[in-house]
Amino acid sequence: MSDTSPVPAYVRTPQAAFLASLGVDRELARFDLAGSVAHVEMLGHVGILAPGEVASLRGGLRAVAREIALGSFPWRPELEDVHTNIEVRLTDLVGPVGGKLHTARSRNDQVAVDERLYLRSAVARVAAALVRLEERLLAKAGAEAERPMPGYTHLQRAQPVTVGHLLLAHFWQFDRDLDRLFATAARSNVSPLGAGALAGSTLPIDPSDTAGRLGFERAFENSIDAVSDRDPFAELLFDLALLAVHASGLGEEVVLFASKEFGFVARTPALGSGSSLMPQKRNPDVAELVRGKAGRTVGDLVALLTTLKGLPLAYDRDLQEDKAPVLDAIATSLAVLEALASVVEGLEFDPVRLGAAAADPELYATDVAERRVAGGAPFRATHESLARSYAAGAHPEVEPSGTAPDPARALAARSTAGGPSPTAVRRQLSLARARLDARVASLSSLDRAVGRIEELLTEDRG
Ligand code: ARG
């Protein structure tokens, strides 16, 4: 057994460097190895490989996994991709039986299964980071549940809400993001392995066997679809792009609220760094960068959709371009979620500035109108007469007693379900808590499926 087998003929071309994908797809190595262990075990199960061959191949694949984990794997860029690197190294380690690994398999179904295993684990990582952010939002919303603040539409002061109510609005956006990620993982829970290049095999392989070993719900229905389908990556990128859009909105509010003009939150180091020139500056640049990174993630989605558009079925080499945007969007999302969680945790609301803003009588114009309506006045006429008063600079009495506006009383009166009254916000907090607990349970079952990879690569099952 030589230490450096020759470069296989199928990857020899003057344009090898152009075709190479190793720089990107080596991130898929553990998934590729797990897929190979499942494939080898299936080949043994159906009698294509002898038990001794299965044992050598599986042992060799696990040895390769250890080399990769330790950083001692001899990556060879001239071998084009992760798949060929692993197969060639396996053959160096176990000898000619290594040449049987790729029996009844193509890199087309191989890369497709790698990607679905990667997606499952990537969703689990992003979901865990989202849960950590949502925990921070819930904690802050609980602490600030009843603190009055102006609610804005068109970025103009509109009606009173509470800080907790606003933070919970962000919670529900992120809860839907989590739901979408789990749904994406569930829809992609189908194994493409066994589709071969596009038309299955003449050998008696069993795709449902490998599907089961890898923890998939089932095998593909159509071998052409199986090697072509990149919907899981497209959905994942959409989920991450919308998540990034949501994160950017929260980032923007933090930026606004940390300005001297609003002054609702303190400009603490948790929000960012200072200026190299202006000694007085303390910038909210963590929140700004959370906002800015959304451009990149949205770009990743557009990049993939553009690559996929107009491709004939089944595998086309264009599909090799699918991985870089996904890996980039996953890394970006994880970084953004961690940064945003620490921003939320570090938010220090200014009671004086918020109190003054919440006492603005104009916030209660609708309340005044509704008091008159409750007394029997028609709404439209009341609205018109109040609009004339406010336009003339007059401030009709918010409190029947004629005293200054009492935000706490006004908020308690907004008692409709899902609204900002303290009672409704407390109820909302407990709904949010229960929802997050349920998501954490879904995440544990996803984590168990992700654990199949490590089991295949380490378990000694003879
Ligand atoms: N590097 C390829 C990709 O990422 C692997 C599949 C190659 N298949 C092929 N027929 N050349 O898509």
PDB file of N, CA, C and O and ligand atoms in Angstrom, residues 21 25 81 83 107-108 111 315 317 319-320 323, ligand 1:
ATOM      1  N   SER A  21     -13.296  21.518  -5.718  1.00  0.00           N
ATOM      2  CA  SER A  21     -14.230  22.072  -4.732  1.00  0.00           C
ATOM      3  C   SER A  21     -13.764  21.781  -3.312  1.00  0.00           C
ATOM      4  O   SER A  21     -14.474  22.060  -2.350  1.00  0.00           O
ATOM      5  N   ASP A  25     -15.834  21.878   0.125  1.00  0.00           N
ATOM      6  CA  ASP A  25     -16.593  20.689   0.551  1.00  0.00           C
ATOM      7  C   ASP A  25     -15.876  19.854   1.606  1.00  0.00           C
ATOM      8  O   ASP A  25     -16.458  18.918   2.142  1.00  0.00           O
ATOM      9  N   ASP A  81     -12.052  16.856  -4.855  1.00  0.00           N
ATOM     10  CA  ASP A  81     -13.079  17.115  -3.835  1.00  0.00           C
ATOM     11  C   ASP A  81     -12.906  16.217  -2.621  1.00  0.00           C
ATOM     12  O   ASP A  81     -12.016  15.367  -2.566  1.00  0.00           O
ATOM     13  N   HIS A  83     -14.822  13.861  -1.615  1.00  0.00           N
ATOM     14  CA  HIS A  83     -15.194  12.462  -1.851  1.00  0.00           C
ATOM     15  C   HIS A  83     -13.992  11.648  -2.328  1.00  0.00           C
ATOM     16  O   HIS A  83     -13.720  10.563  -1.830  1.00  0.00           O
ATOM     17  N   ARG A 107     -20.806  10.085  -7.200  1.00  0.00           N
ATOM     18  CA  ARG A 107     -20.642  11.281  -6.375  1.00  0.00           C
ATOM     19  C   ARG A 107     -21.918  12.126  -6.391  1.00  0.00           C
ATOM     20  O   ARG A 107     -22.098  12.984  -5.532  1.00  0.00           O
ATOM     21  N   ASN A 108     -22.788  11.856  -7.358  1.00  0.00           N
ATOM     22  CA  ASN A 108     -24.028  12.645  -7.416  1.00  0.00           C
ATOM     23  C   ASN A 108     -24.971  12.341  -6.251  1.00  0.00           C
ATOM     24  O   ASN A 108     -25.492  13.251  -5.614  1.00  0.00           O
ATOM     25  N   VAL A 111     -22.895  13.324  -2.825  1.00  0.00           N
ATOM     26  CA  VAL A 111     -22.870  14.720  -2.364  1.00  0.00           C
ATOM     27  C   VAL A 111     -24.268  15.138  -1.892  1.00  0.00           C
ATOM     28  O   VAL A 111     -24.419  15.899  -0.925  1.00  0.00           O
ATOM     29  N   TYR A 315     -28.152  15.724 -12.374  1.00  0.00           N
ATOM     30  CA  TYR A 315     -27.006  16.461 -11.847  1.00  0.00           C
ATOM     31  C   TYR A 315     -26.351  17.290 -12.954  1.00  0.00           C
ATOM     32  O   TYR A 315     -26.160  16.822 -14.075  1.00  0.00           O
ATOM     33  N   ARG A 317     -22.938  20.195 -13.209  1.00  0.00           N
ATOM     34  CA  ARG A 317     -21.795  20.607 -12.391  1.00  0.00           C
ATOM     35  C   ARG A 317     -22.031  21.961 -11.716  1.00  0.00           C
ATOM     36  O   ARG A 317     -21.402  22.282 -10.709  1.00  0.00           O
ATOM     37  N   LEU A 319     -24.219  22.614  -9.880  1.00  0.00           N
ATOM     38  CA  LEU A 319     -24.692  22.346  -8.514  1.00  0.00           C
ATOM     39  C   LEU A 319     -23.560  22.383  -7.491  1.00  0.00           C
ATOM     40  O   LEU A 319     -23.799  22.545  -6.298  1.00  0.00           O
ATOM     41  N   GLN A 320     -22.334  22.231  -7.968  1.00  0.00           N
ATOM     42  CA  GLN A 320     -21.200  22.326  -7.046  1.00  0.00           C
ATOM     43  C   GLN A 320     -21.154  23.696  -6.361  1.00  0.00           C
ATOM     44  O   GLN A 320     -20.615  23.822  -5.262  1.00  0.00           O
ATOM     45  N   LYS A 323     -22.763  24.922  -2.325  1.00  0.00           N
ATOM     46  CA  LYS A 323     -22.326  24.786  -0.934  1.00  0.00           C
ATOM     47  C   LYS A 323     -21.792  26.078  -0.320  1.00  0.00           C
ATOM     48  O   LYS A 323     -22.079  26.378   0.850  1.00  0.00           O
TER      49      LYS A 323
HETATM   50  N1  ARG B   1     -17.914  18.279  -6.208  1.00  0.00           N
HETATM   51  C1  ARG B   1     -19.173  17.870  -6.749  1.00  0.00           C
HETATM   52  C2  ARG B   1     -20.298  18.755  -6.203  1.00  0.00           C
HETATM   53  O1  ARG B   1     -20.091  19.346  -5.224  1.00  0.00           O
HETATM   54  C3  ARG B   1     -19.453  16.458  -6.365  1.00  0.00           C
HETATM   55  C4  ARG B   1     -20.305  15.773  -7.350  1.00  0.00           C
HETATM   56  C5  ARG B   1     -19.524  15.613  -8.583  1.00  0.00           C
HETATM   57  N2  ARG B   1     -20.220  14.831  -9.533  1.00  0.00           N
HETATM   58  C6  ARG B   1     -19.784  14.723 -10.762  1.00  0.00           C
HETATM   59  N3  ARG B   1     -20.467  13.986 -11.582  1.00  0.00           N
HETATM   60  N4  ARG B   1     -18.715  15.350 -11.178  1.00  0.00           N
HETATM   61  O2  ARG B   1     -21.343  18.864  -6.770  1.00  0.00           O
END
